[in-house]
JSON list of C-alpha atoms in Angstrom, two decimals:
[
{"chain": "N", "resi": 1, "resn": "UNK", "atom": "CA", "xyz": [14.55, 37.82, 23.92]},
{"chain": "N", "resi": 2, "resn": "UNK", "atom": "CA", "xyz": [11.41, 35.72, 24.31]},
{"chain": "N", "resi": 3, "resn": "UNK", "atom": "CA", "xyz": [8.80, 35.49, 21.60]},
{"chain": "N", "resi": 4, "resn": "UNK", "atom": "CA", "xyz": [5.24, 35.98, 22.79]},
{"chain": "N", "resi": 5, "resn": "UNK", "atom": "CA", "xyz": [2.50, 33.90, 21.29]},
{"chain": "N", "resi": 6, "resn": "UNK", "atom": "CA", "xyz": [-1.14, 34.79, 21.61]},
{"chain": "N", "resi": 7, "resn": "UNK", "atom": "CA", "xyz": [-2.60, 31.48, 20.50]},
{"chain": "N", "resi": 8, "resn": "UNK", "atom": "CA", "xyz": [-1.25, 28.11, 21.64]},
{"chain": "N", "resi": 9, "resn": "UNK", "atom": "CA", "xyz": [0.57, 26.27, 18.88]},
{"chain": "N", "resi": 10, "resn": "UNK", "atom": "CA", "xyz": [-0.66, 22.76, 18.17]},
{"chain": "N", "resi": 11, "resn": "UNK", "atom": "CA", "xyz": [2.06, 20.18, 18.76]},
{"chain": "N", "resi": 12, "resn": "UNK", "atom": "CA", "xyz": [3.25, 18.13, 15.81]},
{"chain": "N", "resi": 13, "resn": "UNK", "atom": "CA", "xyz": [1.94, 14.59, 16.03]},
{"chain": "N", "resi": 14, "resn": "UNK", "atom": "CA", "xyz": [3.18, 11.59, 14.02]},
{"chain": "N", "resi": 15, "resn": "UNK", "atom": "CA", "xyz": [0.17, 10.17, 12.23]},
{"chain": "N", "resi": 16, "resn": "UNK", "atom": "CA", "xyz": [1.79, 7.43, 10.15]},
{"chain": "N", "resi": 17, "resn": "UNK", "atom": "CA", "xyz": [5.19, 5.88, 9.50]},
{"chain": "N", "resi": 18, "resn": "UNK", "atom": "CA", "xyz": [5.62, 3.62, 6.49]},
{"chain": "N", "resi": 19, "resn": "UNK", "atom": "CA", "xyz": [8.09, 1.97, 4.13]},
{"chain": "N", "resi": 20, "resn": "UNK", "atom": "CA", "xyz": [7.80, 0.59, 0.64]},
{"chain": "N", "resi": 21, "resn": "UNK", "atom": "CA", "xyz": [5.64, -2.50, 0.26]},
{"chain": "N", "resi": 22, "resn": "UNK", "atom": "CA", "xyz": [7.36, -5.65, 1.49]},
{"chain": "N", "resi": 23, "resn": "UNK", "atom": "CA", "xyz": [6.99, -7.36, -1.88]},
{"chain": "N", "resi": 24, "resn": "UNK", "atom": "CA", "xyz": [10.13, -5.53, -3.07]},
{"chain": "N", "resi": 25, "resn": "UNK", "atom": "CA", "xyz": [12.07, -7.90, -0.80]},
{"chain": "N", "resi": 26, "resn": "UNK", "atom": "CA", "xyz": [10.78, -11.06, -2.53]},
{"chain": "N", "resi": 27, "resn": "UNK", "atom": "CA", "xyz": [13.58, -11.35, -5.08]},
{"chain": "N", "resi": 28, "resn": "UNK", "atom": "CA", "xyz": [16.44, -10.59, -2.63]},
{"chain": "N", "resi": 29, "resn": "UNK", "atom": "CA", "xyz": [15.11, -13.17, -0.16]},
{"chain": "N", "resi": 30, "resn": "UNK", "atom": "CA", "xyz": [14.78, -15.79, -2.91]},
{"chain": "N", "resi": 31, "resn": "UNK", "atom": "CA", "xyz": [18.32, -15.03, -4.07]},
{"chain": "N", "resi": 32, "resn": "UNK", "atom": "CA", "xyz": [19.60, -15.45, -0.50]},
{"chain": "N", "resi": 33, "resn": "UNK", "atom": "CA", "xyz": [17.90, -18.84, -0.29]},
{"chain": "N", "resi": 34, "resn": "UNK", "atom": "CA", "xyz": [19.35, -19.96, -3.65]},
{"chain": "N", "resi": 35, "resn": "UNK", "atom": "CA", "xyz": [22.82, -18.74, -2.66]},
{"chain": "N", "resi": 36, "resn": "UNK", "atom": "CA", "xyz": [22.61, -20.55, 0.68]},
{"chain": "N", "resi": 37, "resn": "UNK", "atom": "CA", "xyz": [21.56, -23.79, -1.04]},
{"chain": "N", "resi": 38, "resn": "UNK", "atom": "CA", "xyz": [24.27, -23.44, -3.69]},
{"chain": "N", "resi": 39, "resn": "UNK", "atom": "CA", "xyz": [26.88, -22.64, -1.07]},
{"chain": "N", "resi": 40, "resn": "UNK", "atom": "CA", "xyz": [25.88, -25.64, 1.01]},
{"chain": "N", "resi": 41, "resn": "UNK", "atom": "CA", "xyz": [26.07, -27.88, -2.03]},
{"chain": "N", "resi": 42, "resn": "UNK", "atom": "CA", "xyz": [29.29, -26.62, -3.65]},
{"chain": "N", "resi": 43, "resn": "UNK", "atom": "CA", "xyz": [31.50, -25.43, -0.77]},
{"chain": "N", "resi": 44, "resn": "UNK", "atom": "CA", "xyz": [33.51, -28.40, 0.40]},
{"chain": "N", "resi": 45, "resn": "UNK", "atom": "CA", "xyz": [33.01, -30.40, -2.79]},
{"chain": "N", "resi": 46, "resn": "UNK", "atom": "CA", "xyz": [36.08, -29.07, -4.62]},
{"chain": "N", "resi": 47, "resn": "UNK", "atom": "CA", "xyz": [39.38, -30.96, -4.55]},
{"chain": "N", "resi": 48, "resn": "UNK", "atom": "CA", "xyz": [41.54, -27.96, -3.68]},
{"chain": "N", "resi": 49, "resn": "UNK", "atom": "CA", "xyz": [40.93, -26.03, -0.47]},
{"chain": "N", "resi": 50, "resn": "UNK", "atom": "CA", "xyz": [41.51, -22.66, -2.17]},
{"chain": "N", "resi": 51, "resn": "UNK", "atom": "CA", "xyz": [38.61, -23.45, -4.52]},
{"chain": "N", "resi": 52, "resn": "UNK", "atom": "CA", "xyz": [36.34, -24.06, -1.54]},
{"chain": "N", "resi": 53, "resn": "UNK", "atom": "CA", "xyz": [37.45, -20.77, 0.00]},
{"chain": "N", "resi": 54, "resn": "UNK", "atom": "CA", "xyz": [36.91, -18.93, -3.29]},
{"chain": "N", "resi": 55, "resn": "UNK", "atom": "CA", "xyz": [33.42, -20.43, -3.70]},
{"chain": "N", "resi": 56, "resn": "UNK", "atom": "CA", "xyz": [32.52, -19.52, -0.12]},
{"chain": "N", "resi": 57, "resn": "UNK", "atom": "CA", "xyz": [33.82, -15.97, -0.40]},
{"chain": "N", "resi": 58, "resn": "UNK", "atom": "CA", "xyz": [32.17, -15.50, -3.79]},
{"chain": "N", "resi": 59, "resn": "UNK", "atom": "CA", "xyz": [28.85, -16.73, -2.42]},
{"chain": "N", "resi": 60, "resn": "UNK", "atom": "CA", "xyz": [29.17, -14.46, 0.62]},
{"chain": "N", "resi": 61, "resn": "UNK", "atom": "CA", "xyz": [29.95, -11.46, -1.62]},
{"chain": "N", "resi": 62, "resn": "UNK", "atom": "CA", "xyz": [26.96, -12.20, -3.85]},
{"chain": "N", "resi": 63, "resn": "UNK", "atom": "CA", "xyz": [24.73, -12.61, -0.78]},
{"chain": "N", "resi": 64, "resn": "UNK", "atom": "CA", "xyz": [25.93, -9.29, 0.57]},
{"chain": "N", "resi": 65, "resn": "UNK", "atom": "CA", "xyz": [25.34, -7.40, -2.69]},
{"chain": "N", "resi": 66, "resn": "UNK", "atom": "CA", "xyz": [22.18, -9.12, -3.95]},
{"chain": "N", "resi": 67, "resn": "UNK", "atom": "CA", "xyz": [20.43, -9.99, -0.69]},
{"chain": "N", "resi": 68, "resn": "UNK", "atom": "CA", "xyz": [21.59, -7.93, 2.27]},
{"chain": "N", "resi": 69, "resn": "UNK", "atom": "CA", "xyz": [22.07, -4.70, 0.25]},
{"chain": "N", "resi": 70, "resn": "UNK", "atom": "CA", "xyz": [18.43, -4.42, -0.88]},
{"chain": "N", "resi": 71, "resn": "UNK", "atom": "CA", "xyz": [17.24, -5.33, 2.62]},
{"chain": "N", "resi": 72, "resn": "UNK", "atom": "CA", "xyz": [19.36, -2.58, 4.18]},
{"chain": "N", "resi": 73, "resn": "UNK", "atom": "CA", "xyz": [18.17, -0.14, 1.51]},
{"chain": "N", "resi": 74, "resn": "UNK", "atom": "CA", "xyz": [14.56, -1.02, 2.31]},
{"chain": "N", "resi": 75, "resn": "UNK", "atom": "CA", "xyz": [15.18, -0.49, 6.02]},
{"chain": "N", "resi": 76, "resn": "UNK", "atom": "CA", "xyz": [16.93, 2.85, 5.43]},
{"chain": "N", "resi": 77, "resn": "UNK", "atom": "CA", "xyz": [14.04, 4.37, 3.43]},
{"chain": "N", "resi": 78, "resn": "UNK", "atom": "CA", "xyz": [10.99, 5.51, 5.35]},
{"chain": "N", "resi": 79, "resn": "UNK", "atom": "CA", "xyz": [8.21, 8.05, 5.15]},
{"chain": "N", "resi": 80, "resn": "UNK", "atom": "CA", "xyz": [6.69, 9.80, 8.14]},
{"chain": "N", "resi": 81, "resn": "UNK", "atom": "CA", "xyz": [3.38, 11.65, 7.93]},
{"chain": "N", "resi": 82, "resn": "UNK", "atom": "CA", "xyz": [2.62, 14.17, 10.67]},
{"chain": "N", "resi": 83, "resn": "UNK", "atom": "CA", "xyz": [-0.26, 16.56, 11.11]},
{"chain": "N", "resi": 84, "resn": "UNK", "atom": "CA", "xyz": [1.92, 19.33, 9.57]},
{"chain": "N", "resi": 85, "resn": "UNK", "atom": "CA", "xyz": [4.22, 17.73, 6.98]},
{"chain": "N", "resi": 86, "resn": "UNK", "atom": "CA", "xyz": [5.39, 14.64, 5.12]},
{"chain": "N", "resi": 87, "resn": "UNK", "atom": "CA", "xyz": [9.01, 13.64, 5.77]},
{"chain": "N", "resi": 88, "resn": "UNK", "atom": "CA", "xyz": [10.77, 11.27, 3.37]},
{"chain": "N", "resi": 89, "resn": "UNK", "atom": "CA", "xyz": [14.12, 9.84, 4.52]},
{"chain": "N", "resi": 90, "resn": "UNK", "atom": "CA", "xyz": [16.21, 7.93, 2.01]},
{"chain": "N", "resi": 91, "resn": "UNK", "atom": "CA", "xyz": [19.69, 6.49, 1.98]},
{"chain": "N", "resi": 92, "resn": "UNK", "atom": "CA", "xyz": [21.99, 4.35, 4.03]},
{"chain": "N", "resi": 93, "resn": "UNK", "atom": "CA", "xyz": [25.43, 5.89, 3.66]},
{"chain": "N", "resi": 94, "resn": "UNK", "atom": "CA", "xyz": [24.36, 9.17, 2.06]},
{"chain": "N", "resi": 95, "resn": "UNK", "atom": "CA", "xyz": [21.10, 10.22, 3.66]},
{"chain": "N", "resi": 96, "resn": "UNK", "atom": "CA", "xyz": [18.56, 12.51, 2.01]},
{"chain": "N", "resi": 97, "resn": "UNK", "atom": "CA", "xyz": [15.64, 14.11, 3.77]},
{"chain": "N", "resi": 98, "resn": "UNK", "atom": "CA", "xyz": [12.73, 15.70, 1.97]},
{"chain": "N", "resi": 99, "resn": "UNK", "atom": "CA", "xyz": [10.12, 17.64, 3.92]},
{"chain": "N", "resi": 100, "resn": "UNK", "atom": "CA", "xyz": [6.85, 18.67, 2.31]},
{"chain": "N", "resi": 101, "resn": "UNK", "atom": "CA", "xyz": [4.65, 20.95, 4.44]},
{"chain": "N", "resi": 102, "resn": "UNK", "atom": "CA", "xyz": [0.99, 20.00, 4.11]},
{"chain": "N", "resi": 103, "resn": "UNK", "atom": "CA", "xyz": [0.15, 23.68, 3.68]},
{"chain": "N", "resi": 104, "resn": "UNK", "atom": "CA", "xyz": [2.02, 23.68, 0.33]},
{"chain": "N", "resi": 105, "resn": "UNK", "atom": "CA", "xyz": [0.49, 20.49, -1.09]},
{"chain": "N", "resi": 106, "resn": "UNK", "atom": "CA", "xyz": [-1.98, 21.36, -3.85]},
{"chain": "N", "resi": 107, "resn": "UNK", "atom": "CA", "xyz": [-2.87, 17.91, -5.10]},
{"chain": "N", "resi": 108, "resn": "UNK", "atom": "CA", "xyz": [-2.50, 14.30, -3.98]},
{"chain": "N", "resi": 109, "resn": "UNK", "atom": "CA", "xyz": [-2.47, 11.68, -6.74]},
{"chain": "N", "resi": 110, "resn": "UNK", "atom": "CA", "xyz": [-2.28, 7.91, -6.68]},
{"chain": "N", "resi": 111, "resn": "UNK", "atom": "CA", "xyz": [-1.10, 5.62, -9.46]},
{"chain": "N", "resi": 112, "resn": "UNK", "atom": "CA", "xyz": [-1.30, 1.84, -9.42]},
{"chain": "N", "resi": 113, "resn": "UNK", "atom": "CA", "xyz": [-0.02, -0.58, -12.03]},
{"chain": "N", "resi": 114, "resn": "UNK", "atom": "CA", "xyz": [-1.45, -4.07, -12.51]},
{"chain": "N", "resi": 115, "resn": "UNK", "atom": "CA", "xyz": [1.15, -5.76, -10.29]},
{"chain": "N", "resi": 116, "resn": "UNK", "atom": "CA", "xyz": [0.71, -3.09, -7.63]},
{"chain": "N", "resi": 117, "resn": "UNK", "atom": "CA", "xyz": [-3.07, -3.61, -7.66]},
{"chain": "N", "resi": 118, "resn": "UNK", "atom": "CA", "xyz": [-2.56, -7.35, -7.16]},
{"chain": "N", "resi": 119, "resn": "UNK", "atom": "CA", "xyz": [-0.46, -6.76, -4.06]},
{"chain": "N", "resi": 120, "resn": "UNK", "atom": "CA", "xyz": [-2.39, -3.76, -2.69]},
{"chain": "N", "resi": 121, "resn": "UNK", "atom": "CA", "xyz": [0.31, -1.16, -3.20]},
{"chain": "N", "resi": 122, "resn": "UNK", "atom": "CA", "xyz": [0.80, 1.92, -5.36]},
{"chain": "N", "resi": 123, "resn": "UNK", "atom": "CA", "xyz": [2.58, 5.22, -5.87]},
{"chain": "N", "resi": 124, "resn": "UNK", "atom": "CA", "xyz": [1.38, 8.45, -4.25]},
{"chain": "N", "resi": 125, "resn": "UNK", "atom": "CA", "xyz": [2.39, 11.83, -5.67]},
{"chain": "N", "resi": 126, "resn": "UNK", "atom": "CA", "xyz": [2.35, 15.06, -3.67]},
{"chain": "N", "resi": 127, "resn": "UNK", "atom": "CA", "xyz": [2.09, 18.00, -6.07]},
{"chain": "N", "resi": 128, "resn": "UNK", "atom": "CA", "xyz": [3.52, 21.21, -4.62]},
{"chain": "N", "resi": 129, "resn": "UNK", "atom": "CA", "xyz": [2.88, 24.13, -6.97]},
{"chain": "N", "resi": 130, "resn": "UNK", "atom": "CA", "xyz": [5.48, 24.50, -9.72]},
{"chain": "N", "resi": 131, "resn": "UNK", "atom": "CA", "xyz": [8.02, 22.26, -7.98]},
{"chain": "N", "resi": 132, "resn": "UNK", "atom": "CA", "xyz": [8.39, 18.66, -9.15]},
{"chain": "N", "resi": 133, "resn": "UNK", "atom": "CA", "xyz": [6.03, 16.25, -7.42]},
{"chain": "N", "resi": 134, "resn": "UNK", "atom": "CA", "xyz": [7.32, 14.23, -4.47]},
{"chain": "N", "resi": 135, "resn": "UNK", "atom": "CA", "xyz": [6.62, 10.57, -5.20]},
{"chain": "N", "resi": 136, "resn": "UNK", "atom": "CA", "xyz": [6.12, 8.00, -2.45]},
{"chain": "N", "resi": 137, "resn": "UNK", "atom": "CA", "xyz": [6.88, 4.81, -4.38]},
{"chain": "N", "resi": 138, "resn": "UNK", "atom": "CA", "xyz": [5.17, 1.48, -3.84]},
{"chain": "N", "resi": 139, "resn": "UNK", "atom": "CA", "xyz": [3.44, 2.29, -0.54]},
{"chain": "N", "resi": 140, "resn": "UNK", "atom": "CA", "xyz": [1.00, -0.20, 0.97]},
{"chain": "N", "resi": 141, "resn": "UNK", "atom": "CA", "xyz": [-2.70, 0.80, 0.86]},
{"chain": "N", "resi": 142, "resn": "UNK", "atom": "CA", "xyz": [-2.21, 3.91, -1.29]},
{"chain": "N", "resi": 143, "resn": "UNK", "atom": "CA", "xyz": [-5.90, 4.83, -1.41]},
{"chain": "N", "resi": 144, "resn": "UNK", "atom": "CA", "xyz": [-6.10, 4.93, 2.39]},
{"chain": "N", "resi": 145, "resn": "UNK", "atom": "CA", "xyz": [-2.93, 7.05, 2.45]},
{"chain": "N", "resi": 146, "resn": "UNK", "atom": "CA", "xyz": [-4.40, 9.47, -0.11]},
{"chain": "N", "resi": 147, "resn": "UNK", "atom": "CA", "xyz": [-7.60, 9.77, 1.95]},
{"chain": "N", "resi": 148, "resn": "UNK", "atom": "CA", "xyz": [-5.60, 10.36, 5.15]},
{"chain": "N", "resi": 149, "resn": "UNK", "atom": "CA", "xyz": [-3.39, 12.98, 3.46]},
{"chain": "N", "resi": 150, "resn": "UNK", "atom": "CA", "xyz": [-6.37, 14.83, 2.04]},
{"chain": "N", "resi": 151, "resn": "UNK", "atom": "CA", "xyz": [-8.01, 14.84, 5.48]},
{"chain": "N", "resi": 152, "resn": "UNK", "atom": "CA", "xyz": [-4.83, 16.17, 7.08]},
{"chain": "N", "resi": 153, "resn": "UNK", "atom": "CA", "xyz": [-4.45, 18.85, 4.39]},
{"chain": "N", "resi": 154, "resn": "UNK", "atom": "CA", "xyz": [-8.03, 19.98, 4.96]},
{"chain": "N", "resi": 155, "resn": "UNK", "atom": "CA", "xyz": [-7.56, 20.10, 8.75]},
{"chain": "N", "resi": 156, "resn": "UNK", "atom": "CA", "xyz": [-4.31, 22.01, 8.31]},
{"chain": "N", "resi": 157, "resn": "UNK", "atom": "CA", "xyz": [-6.03, 24.53, 6.02]},
{"chain": "N", "resi": 158, "resn": "UNK", "atom": "CA", "xyz": [-8.93, 24.99, 8.47]},
{"chain": "N", "resi": 159, "resn": "UNK", "atom": "CA", "xyz": [-6.57, 25.50, 11.42]},
{"chain": "N", "resi": 160, "resn": "UNK", "atom": "CA", "xyz": [-4.60, 28.10, 9.44]},
{"chain": "N", "resi": 161, "resn": "UNK", "atom": "CA", "xyz": [-7.82, 29.92, 8.56]},
{"chain": "N", "resi": 162, "resn": "UNK", "atom": "CA", "xyz": [-8.86, 29.88, 12.23]},
{"chain": "N", "resi": 163, "resn": "UNK", "atom": "CA", "xyz": [-5.47, 31.35, 13.22]},
{"chain": "N", "resi": 164, "resn": "UNK", "atom": "CA", "xyz": [-5.87, 34.13, 10.67]},
{"chain": "N", "resi": 165, "resn": "UNK", "atom": "CA", "xyz": [-9.28, 35.07, 12.05]},
{"chain": "N", "resi": 166, "resn": "UNK", "atom": "CA", "xyz": [-8.01, 35.31, 15.62]}
]
């Protein structure tokens, strides 16, 4: 059975896609550089070959856990803002998806610590009634994101009011 629609439904459009600020990768990249330098210096300098293998494998394991892991985590977490909702995807092996319809958002808050202000990032909270707030952590240009979200929420509200009057 087909559903009839009187008014055309506006298509969902991706407005913005973002990840956490890139500064969260500073420490993992520095650790990778230090591990590469230490590996280049120490591997091959031991008398026994098993010691060289152990140092190389230990350095590779540390690089995987301390450098590549945070990079993959950063790549696996992203936020998409559309004209209807905010979609937060988190996780590499176990993926979580949180969808917040803009029609349910009651308040948009931003919070910036001193270090975040230095680097131009901050946290944005989407308050949805009695539910716990959805926090977008360490996003770049949080004030611009708050302004864009408030504009989208207002447009969404006006389009819903126009649909009700038709």
